């Protein structure tokens, strides 16, 4: 593994599965699968490509990533130092290799992730490169193959890394619309934001033998539930049993299976493109200031003297803070709650239904927490289960069918870190919502009202306009979770909160949030009625300019909004800073 390994270890390596000492060359000939016990070792992207594509057919796409450090992140080491070390250690520019190639003579575009590079984490450059691979597939009308290996979103790039889940998903959506086959190959390990987006919202999901995939990692789930995990939890066979992947394929059969898929995918095409929005439309340059489409009365200038982000985190979590049901009562009229995902569940952490604003009917969907411990427990602290995501999806689609705009209220610590949620396909449920929102032909306004926690929040926040209450937070990971990974311990949460740039003024500056909704003097919990009025005014002001836009224009602009968060040098786009 390490560059300084002694010579014998380069000739011989010990199997992680059965501890047999194996002659390295023999192992290589066997595609890095142990001939004794069948354990598949992890492959870097270059080796993986060599195993999959026809010899000499790979043409790399330019991968000149910008030196992105969009939020100036420092934990115990500055992020640029980690990037440099990863580049030196792997010889790669980023955690993904993209290009075109043929497999058994069939052309395809490929993006192959490399776990050795900062855990295969999804940052702005990775998102950009994979999106370009998808755009190349669309241009050349060839299938797209995504080989995933990732711990999740790259927390050193803050919420901008979360945005990449939407960026890549909408590129996958464009291929779907064009009738082009998309295939993901899950390799070990595939977790977090990658699992909850393009790893699972493709047409065909193939898992390599032994690969593990899930949204929450086993360590986190064990910690939260305090229980031992079932045997084989989140492994390829577990995923197959729970209906989350199409097939489990051993490495030696992987290339053949992909060739067969490409051959079949070719037979049926082409279907005419009816896409509302080609994803190849020129990217919109980043705008340093918000688009001035709304009244200025609801915009707050970021105060010169900023509150400590950790204090903001605590305000965002205040038990007295108005919940989605409170806002439905106070800021909207005539709420009729709709229940159920029609697949066997009704998640109490997500509420939604028909309501009115100024007499105009709309669909409101939001996370529901509570004010007392009993309420919080009964609502699972606002952490949606897969059934909750699927209920939200059902209501969004219903809104689109009825021609109603959608308003989402986001207030969740994150998705549900439980065994059941993983068994029921949490990653795929989030991924499907993100993809569905990128193509939903009706106006969508999202408001981060309290905590916007990771993929669970994004599943309701891919919108035409994203608003954020003044004391809300929006983050790729909780400060506690980030501290536990990058600092010596969780007590560094306040430092992590500062490093993550999760406050409304930060995110407004980064272009993730279009407008900050002011809160009453002592925050929303001190005067819920005033908070409701501010929320209603902001939603009204942001929704009305969207109402007369043709759906195709809406969808095109929404995609451009999320397309601009990528970053790489080639393609003359300004970096995300
Ligand atoms: Zn072995």
XYZ file of C-alpha atoms and ligand atoms in Angstrom:
578
model
C 0.000 0.000 0.000
C 2.523 2.582 1.087
C 5.207 3.913 -1.178
C 7.892 2.992 1.310
C 6.969 -0.688 1.566
C 10.042 -2.924 1.696
C 10.944 -4.931 -1.341
C 9.554 -8.262 -0.146
C 6.162 -6.712 0.340
C 6.162 -5.568 -3.243
C 6.817 -9.138 -4.364
C 4.425 -10.667 -1.883
C 1.252 -9.411 -0.316
C -0.933 -10.777 2.418
C -4.611 -11.324 1.633
C -6.881 -9.176 3.794
C -9.453 -11.970 3.786
C -7.565 -15.191 4.579
C -4.103 -13.841 5.476
C -2.452 -16.100 2.890
C 0.852 -14.753 1.625
C 0.392 -14.378 -2.122
C 2.898 -13.846 -4.896
C 2.072 -10.380 -6.155
C 2.316 -11.270 -9.844
C -0.037 -14.180 -9.380
C -2.484 -11.922 -7.586
C -2.310 -9.392 -10.415
C -2.953 -12.086 -13.006
C -6.027 -12.966 -10.989
C -7.269 -9.319 -11.202
C -6.329 -8.704 -7.562
C -8.794 -11.325 -6.385
C -7.370 -13.757 -3.830
C -7.130 -17.194 -5.481
C -7.493 -18.824 -2.074
C -10.562 -17.105 -0.583
C -11.944 -14.914 -3.367
C -11.611 -11.597 -1.542
C -11.568 -8.718 -4.038
C -8.876 -6.162 -3.140
C -9.546 -2.542 -3.910
C -8.357 -1.288 -7.280
C -7.106 2.157 -8.205
C -8.821 3.816 -11.158
C -6.001 3.127 -13.679
C -5.995 -0.611 -12.862
C -9.751 -0.726 -12.974
C -9.825 0.882 -16.404
C -7.226 -1.551 -17.706
C -9.403 -4.439 -16.601
C -12.606 -3.088 -18.131
C -11.935 -1.407 -21.459
C -10.564 -2.668 -24.779
C -6.767 -2.302 -24.940
C -5.596 1.133 -26.125
C -9.149 2.401 -26.495
C -9.227 4.753 -23.493
C -9.150 8.465 -24.323
C -8.997 10.543 -21.156
C -11.024 13.730 -20.852
C -9.017 16.738 -19.719
C -8.744 16.560 -15.949
C -6.972 19.719 -15.024
C -8.702 20.531 -11.779
C -8.622 23.991 -10.349
C -6.891 24.199 -7.009
C -10.195 24.356 -5.310
C -10.412 25.316 -1.697
C -13.720 27.113 -1.889
C -14.165 27.661 1.829
C -10.552 27.915 2.953
C -10.934 24.780 5.055
C -8.429 24.005 7.792
C -8.710 21.198 10.332
C -5.443 20.036 11.831
C -3.960 20.325 8.317
C -4.979 22.863 5.646
C -7.024 21.203 2.893
C -4.590 22.155 0.066
C -1.889 20.141 1.867
C -4.136 17.095 1.907
C -4.835 17.577 -1.806
C -1.148 17.799 -2.645
C -0.402 14.675 -0.638
C -3.189 12.796 -2.418
C -1.862 13.860 -5.819
C 1.649 12.792 -4.944
C 0.486 9.516 -3.432
C -1.704 8.443 -6.344
C -0.248 10.230 -9.369
C -3.799 11.334 -10.138
C -5.096 14.881 -10.459
C -8.335 14.074 -8.657
C -10.353 11.213 -7.213
C -11.826 10.227 -10.585
C -10.539 9.287 -14.035
C -12.879 10.099 -16.908
C -12.780 9.387 -20.599
C -14.218 7.487 -23.498
C -13.378 3.950 -24.516
C -14.802 0.870 -26.116
C -15.799 -2.306 -24.301
C -16.076 -5.288 -26.604
C -16.198 -2.755 -29.422
C -19.099 -0.795 -27.917
C -18.321 2.858 -27.275
C -19.032 4.353 -23.853
C -18.055 7.240 -21.634
C -16.633 6.249 -18.265
C -15.944 7.864 -14.925
C -13.948 5.684 -12.567
C -13.446 6.787 -8.977
C -10.321 6.110 -6.973
C -10.695 5.505 -3.251
C -7.004 6.113 -2.594
C -7.476 9.813 -3.391
C -8.962 11.340 -0.204
C -11.305 8.387 0.194
C -12.735 8.907 -3.292
C -14.569 11.887 -1.871
C -16.907 13.910 -4.059
C -15.766 17.522 -4.278
C -16.358 20.306 -6.784
C -13.692 19.079 -9.193
C -14.832 15.454 -9.043
C -18.430 16.532 -9.635
C -17.348 18.676 -12.546
C -15.290 15.918 -14.166
C -18.036 13.294 -13.855
C -20.583 15.775 -15.189
C -18.357 16.393 -18.202
C -18.091 12.652 -18.793
C -21.898 12.508 -18.775
C -22.090 15.479 -21.124
C -19.631 13.789 -23.432
C -21.834 10.686 -23.424
C -24.799 12.848 -24.384
C -22.842 14.598 -27.133
C -21.624 11.338 -28.629
C -24.871 9.518 -27.860
C -23.111 6.688 -26.067
C -23.886 5.009 -22.729
C -22.303 6.187 -19.494
C -20.585 3.857 -17.031
C -19.857 5.150 -13.524
C -17.554 3.052 -11.357
C -17.970 4.268 -7.787
C -15.612 4.023 -4.810
C -16.156 6.750 -2.259
C -16.622 7.575 1.387
C -19.050 10.330 0.372
C -19.046 14.074 -0.127
C -15.764 15.908 0.522
C -16.416 17.750 3.757
C -13.399 20.019 3.233
C -15.421 21.730 0.492
C -18.434 22.229 2.744
C -21.914 22.368 1.316
C -20.541 22.931 -2.193
C -19.590 19.249 -2.192
C -23.207 18.427 -1.384
C -24.296 20.392 -4.456
C -22.301 17.974 -6.636
C -24.866 15.282 -5.877
C -27.412 17.419 -7.713
C -25.025 18.444 -10.495
C -24.122 14.894 -11.445
C -27.690 13.655 -10.955
C -29.058 16.155 -13.422
C -26.475 15.051 -15.965
C -27.702 11.471 -15.412
C -31.276 12.736 -15.860
C -30.359 14.274 -19.218
C -29.041 10.905 -20.407
C -32.231 9.213 -19.219
C -34.283 11.670 -21.248
C -32.131 11.092 -24.293
C -32.712 7.345 -24.043
C -29.066 6.614 -23.366
C -28.170 3.803 -20.998
C -26.515 4.688 -17.679
C -24.835 1.994 -15.591
C -23.202 2.305 -12.207
C -20.769 -0.265 -10.915
C -20.580 -0.188 -7.132
C -17.164 -1.136 -5.851
C -15.984 -1.268 -2.272
C -16.748 1.018 -0.549
C -19.492 3.341 -1.838
C -21.054 5.522 0.832
C -22.654 8.839 1.671
C -23.326 11.410 -1.013
C -22.081 9.220 -3.839
C -24.313 6.315 -2.773
C -27.213 8.739 -2.439
C -26.879 10.127 -5.945
C -25.271 8.822 -9.121
C -24.299 5.428 -7.689
C -27.964 4.516 -7.396
C -30.002 6.716 -9.755
C -28.708 5.153 -12.945
C -30.697 2.688 -15.084
C -28.741 -0.390 -14.059
C -26.858 -0.800 -10.775
C -24.204 -3.518 -10.755
C -22.399 -4.408 -7.514
C -18.999 -6.008 -7.622
C -18.746 -9.086 -5.375
C -17.992 -8.096 -1.808
C -18.623 -4.376 -2.378
C -20.402 -2.505 0.391
C -22.777 0.354 -0.305
C -24.935 2.446 1.976
C -25.757 5.974 2.973
C -24.668 5.858 6.604
C -21.515 3.913 7.398
C -21.582 0.902 9.727
C -19.569 2.677 12.436
C -22.028 5.562 12.618
C -25.030 3.226 12.680
C -23.474 1.116 15.442
C -22.740 4.250 17.439
C -26.239 5.660 17.052
C -28.216 2.464 17.565
C -25.840 0.869 20.069
C -26.578 -2.487 18.453
C -24.567 -5.057 16.547
C -25.226 -5.027 12.824
C -26.663 -8.018 10.955
C -24.170 -10.322 9.229
C -23.168 -9.096 5.816
C -24.828 -5.704 6.417
C -24.570 -3.431 3.340
C -22.618 -5.982 1.309
C -23.444 -6.714 -2.318
C -25.481 -9.813 -1.451
C -27.396 -7.901 1.230
C -28.144 -5.171 -1.332
C -29.357 -7.734 -3.857
C -31.599 -9.385 -1.248
C -33.118 -6.006 -0.381
C -33.825 -5.079 -3.976
C -31.250 -2.338 -4.240
C -29.003 -3.605 -7.017
C -29.689 -5.414 -10.271
C -26.901 -7.947 -9.961
C -23.793 -8.966 -8.073
C -20.909 -9.720 -10.403
C -17.466 -11.122 -9.559
C -14.577 -9.125 -10.917
C -13.589 -11.659 -13.541
C -17.091 -11.470 -15.073
C -17.507 -7.695 -14.775
C -16.150 -6.703 -18.162
C -18.242 -9.356 -19.927
C -21.370 -8.232 -18.119
C -20.810 -4.603 -19.057
C -20.225 -5.583 -22.684
C -23.534 -7.465 -22.646
C -25.336 -4.465 -21.128
C -23.862 -2.102 -23.705
C -24.849 -4.453 -26.513
C -28.413 -4.617 -25.217
C -28.591 -0.893 -24.520
C -27.639 -0.225 -28.095
C -30.379 -2.337 -29.600
C -33.281 -0.158 -28.550
C -32.001 3.291 -29.327
C -32.302 5.975 -30.428
C -35.359 7.548 -28.947
C -35.891 11.160 -29.940
C -34.741 13.668 -27.396
C -37.644 15.479 -25.822
C -35.496 16.898 -23.109
C -36.782 20.096 -21.659
C -33.224 21.088 -20.975
C -30.090 19.782 -22.596
C -27.447 19.557 -19.923
C -24.911 20.727 -22.461
C -26.223 24.261 -22.382
C -23.380 26.609 -21.628
C -22.719 26.884 -17.941
C -23.709 30.061 -16.244
C -20.762 31.854 -14.751
C -20.852 32.150 -11.015
C -22.456 35.291 -9.844
C -20.979 36.901 -6.808
C -24.206 38.660 -5.940
C -27.736 37.275 -5.758
C -30.017 37.595 -8.733
C -32.205 40.614 -8.158
C -35.563 39.086 -8.969
C -37.273 39.785 -5.714
C -38.206 42.627 -3.483
C -35.359 43.785 -1.359
C -37.381 44.019 1.813
C -36.762 40.370 2.647
C -33.047 40.397 1.961
C -30.699 40.706 4.861
C -27.253 42.049 4.324
C -24.856 39.750 6.095
C -23.980 41.563 9.294
C -20.448 42.850 9.409
C -20.002 41.434 12.863
C -20.831 37.753 12.477
C -22.127 35.534 15.218
C -20.009 32.524 16.078
C -21.187 29.717 13.757
C -21.407 27.351 16.721
C -23.885 29.728 18.384
C -25.868 29.672 15.140
C -25.856 25.856 15.152
C -27.396 25.934 18.614
C -30.032 28.465 17.558
C -30.870 26.342 14.512
C -31.448 23.372 16.841
C -33.411 25.310 19.478
C -36.398 23.206 20.576
C -38.642 26.270 20.502
C -37.905 26.954 16.851
C -41.042 26.796 14.674
C -41.485 23.446 12.925
C -42.896 22.724 9.493
C -46.362 22.070 10.968
C -46.118 25.385 12.848
C -45.384 27.208 9.595
C -48.164 25.329 7.822
C -50.509 26.636 10.496
C -49.192 30.197 10.582
C -47.680 31.060 7.194
C -49.980 29.065 4.903
C -53.736 28.481 4.779
C -55.969 25.463 4.456
C -53.361 22.733 4.919
C -54.641 19.283 4.006
C -52.084 16.685 5.015
C -51.476 13.753 2.702
C -49.968 10.594 4.111
C -48.086 7.565 2.917
C -45.550 6.449 0.350
C -47.920 3.849 -1.218
C -45.197 1.252 -0.705
C -45.864 0.290 2.882
C -44.987 3.218 5.097
C -45.851 6.690 6.355
C -42.822 8.433 7.783
C -43.642 10.852 10.619
C -40.433 12.840 10.032
C -41.749 14.179 6.719
C -45.085 15.946 6.429
C -46.701 17.327 3.341
C -49.892 18.166 1.567
C -51.975 20.779 -0.165
C -52.049 24.309 1.181
C -52.668 27.851 -0.033
C -50.637 31.010 -0.094
C -52.569 34.197 -0.938
C -55.349 31.920 -2.114
C -53.083 30.121 -4.579
C -52.933 26.354 -4.103
C -49.537 24.727 -3.722
C -47.844 21.647 -2.333
C -45.840 22.084 0.859
C -43.462 19.350 2.014
C -41.113 19.535 4.958
C -39.233 17.748 7.701
C -41.065 17.679 11.002
C -39.264 17.845 14.342
C -41.123 18.853 17.507
C -40.818 20.967 20.628
C -40.874 18.336 23.376
C -38.788 15.214 23.771
C -41.883 13.075 23.191
C -42.677 14.931 19.967
C -39.101 14.724 18.802
C -38.961 10.986 19.434
C -42.272 10.356 17.689
C -40.977 12.331 14.686
C -37.579 10.606 14.740
C -35.995 14.051 15.315
C -36.905 15.059 11.785
C -34.722 12.347 10.253
C -36.594 10.993 7.252
C -36.722 7.282 6.542
C -36.776 5.971 2.963
C -40.582 5.981 3.294
C -40.375 9.697 4.073
C -38.302 10.417 0.983
C -40.711 8.348 -1.101
C -43.711 10.175 0.345
C -42.040 13.459 -0.575
C -41.407 12.133 -4.091
C -45.024 11.093 -4.466
C -46.229 14.543 -3.413
C -43.777 16.366 -5.701
C -44.947 14.349 -8.687
C -48.555 14.875 -7.726
C -47.907 18.621 -7.593
C -46.352 18.559 -11.053
C -49.332 16.636 -12.435
C -51.756 19.138 -10.943
C -49.661 22.125 -12.038
C -49.027 23.244 -8.449
C -45.811 24.873 -7.306
C -43.843 23.090 -4.583
C -42.529 24.709 -1.410
C -40.206 22.650 0.759
C -39.236 23.424 4.350
C -35.955 21.811 5.324
C -35.167 21.099 8.967
C -33.332 17.837 9.546
C -30.109 16.759 11.241
C -29.730 14.370 8.294
C -31.059 11.112 6.999
C -31.953 8.289 9.367
C -28.807 6.447 10.537
C -30.538 3.115 11.160
C -30.339 -0.480 10.002
C -33.898 -0.449 8.677
C -33.309 2.688 6.631
C -30.347 1.047 4.938
C -32.296 -2.168 4.325
C -35.064 -0.145 2.688
C -32.712 1.609 0.300
C -32.077 4.969 1.888
C -29.327 5.941 -0.565
C -31.452 5.172 -3.604
C -34.468 6.963 -2.132
C -32.477 10.169 -1.638
C -30.849 9.788 -5.049
C -34.226 9.393 -6.734
C -35.596 12.551 -5.102
C -32.584 14.602 -6.123
C -32.932 13.399 -9.683
C -36.704 13.922 -9.721
C -36.336 17.498 -8.488
C -33.846 18.332 -11.233
C -36.539 17.560 -13.827
C -39.755 18.488 -11.981
C -41.768 20.635 -14.409
C -43.187 23.006 -11.809
C -41.710 25.820 -9.692
C -39.872 24.713 -6.556
C -38.865 27.023 -3.702
C -36.897 25.510 -0.815
C -36.459 27.155 2.565
C -33.853 25.926 5.028
C -35.725 26.738 8.224
C -33.510 25.091 10.851
C -30.920 22.405 10.254
C -30.067 21.520 6.672
C -28.231 18.272 7.257
C -26.406 16.616 4.353
C -28.108 14.433 1.738
C -31.268 14.219 3.813
C -31.660 17.975 3.378
C -30.656 18.057 -0.282
C -33.371 15.499 -1.054
C -35.814 18.398 -0.511
C -33.594 21.288 -1.570
C -32.880 21.013 -5.298
C -34.975 24.052 -6.148
C -35.331 27.082 -8.400
C -34.817 29.320 -5.397
C -33.137 28.273 -2.174
C -33.845 30.496 0.817
C -32.424 30.217 4.272
C -33.581 31.595 7.570
C -31.065 33.906 9.182
C -30.133 31.516 11.993
C -30.469 28.265 10.070
C -27.466 26.149 9.080
C -26.843 24.012 6.000
C -23.966 21.588 5.926
C -22.498 18.522 4.273
C -21.929 16.939 7.687
C -22.763 17.843 11.284
C -20.009 19.742 13.115
C -19.833 16.839 15.593
C -19.448 14.285 12.786
C -16.809 16.386 11.049
C -14.889 16.891 14.297
C -14.930 13.152 15.007
C -13.318 12.450 11.636
C -10.858 15.304 11.148
C -10.005 16.429 14.660
C -8.772 14.324 17.547
C -12.295 14.201 19.020
C -15.869 15.439 18.874
C -15.255 18.265 21.328
C -13.805 20.177 18.388
C -17.347 20.606 17.020
C -17.257 24.412 17.480
C -14.050 24.623 15.417
C -15.582 22.337 12.802
C -18.683 24.551 12.696
C -16.448 27.514 11.873
C -14.446 25.600 9.244
C -17.525 24.214 7.449
C -18.992 27.633 6.476
C -22.506 26.529 7.260
C -24.223 29.805 8.146
C -26.658 31.694 5.950
C -24.265 34.591 5.146
C -21.523 32.115 4.189
C -23.795 30.139 1.912
C -25.271 33.275 0.411
C -21.775 34.377 -0.481
C -21.030 30.968 -2.034
C -24.174 31.193 -4.173
C -25.713 28.078 -2.593
C -28.462 30.192 -1.073
C -30.267 32.888 -3.037
C -31.707 34.861 -0.189
C -31.548 35.111 3.580
C -34.869 35.401 5.383
C -34.546 37.673 8.406
C -35.564 36.405 11.822
C -36.989 38.410 14.715
C -34.491 40.100 16.997
C -33.979 37.144 19.347
C -34.365 34.492 16.625
C -37.404 32.596 15.356
C -38.225 30.809 18.612
C -38.626 34.151 20.402
C -41.362 35.346 18.052
C -42.752 32.534 15.903
C -45.463 34.744 14.376
C -42.952 37.259 13.089
C -40.838 34.399 11.758
C -43.878 32.997 9.938
C -44.638 36.386 8.389
C -41.071 36.751 7.166
C -41.130 33.241 5.726
C -44.450 33.843 3.961
C -43.228 37.131 2.459
C -40.019 35.560 1.242
C -41.750 32.539 -0.300
C -44.297 34.782 -2.014
C -41.628 37.115 -3.406
C -39.513 34.251 -4.708
C -42.354 32.146 -6.048
C -44.264 34.728 -8.036
C -41.607 35.405 -10.708
C -41.463 31.640 -11.331
C -45.176 31.108 -11.846
C -45.405 32.343 -15.421
C -42.281 30.636 -16.707
C -42.810 27.729 -19.101
C -41.820 24.439 -17.404
C -38.989 23.872 -19.905
C -37.440 27.221 -19.000
C -37.801 26.520 -15.304
C -36.086 23.161 -15.581
C -33.329 24.555 -17.771
C -32.588 27.360 -15.312
C -32.732 25.033 -12.341
C -30.147 22.834 -13.983
C -27.927 25.794 -14.763
C -28.201 26.853 -11.151
C -26.764 23.555 -9.956
C -24.387 23.137 -12.903
C -22.348 26.123 -11.827
C -21.051 24.591 -8.603
C -18.476 22.434 -10.361
C -14.903 23.512 -10.644
C -12.056 22.579 -12.927
C -9.619 24.571 -14.935
C -10.261 23.186 -18.393
C -13.540 24.601 -19.647
C -12.737 28.165 -18.636
C -15.158 28.258 -15.804
C -14.467 30.309 -12.763
C -13.638 28.162 -9.775
C -16.052 27.993 -6.910
C -14.666 30.721 -4.799
Zn -7.586 -14.650 0.595
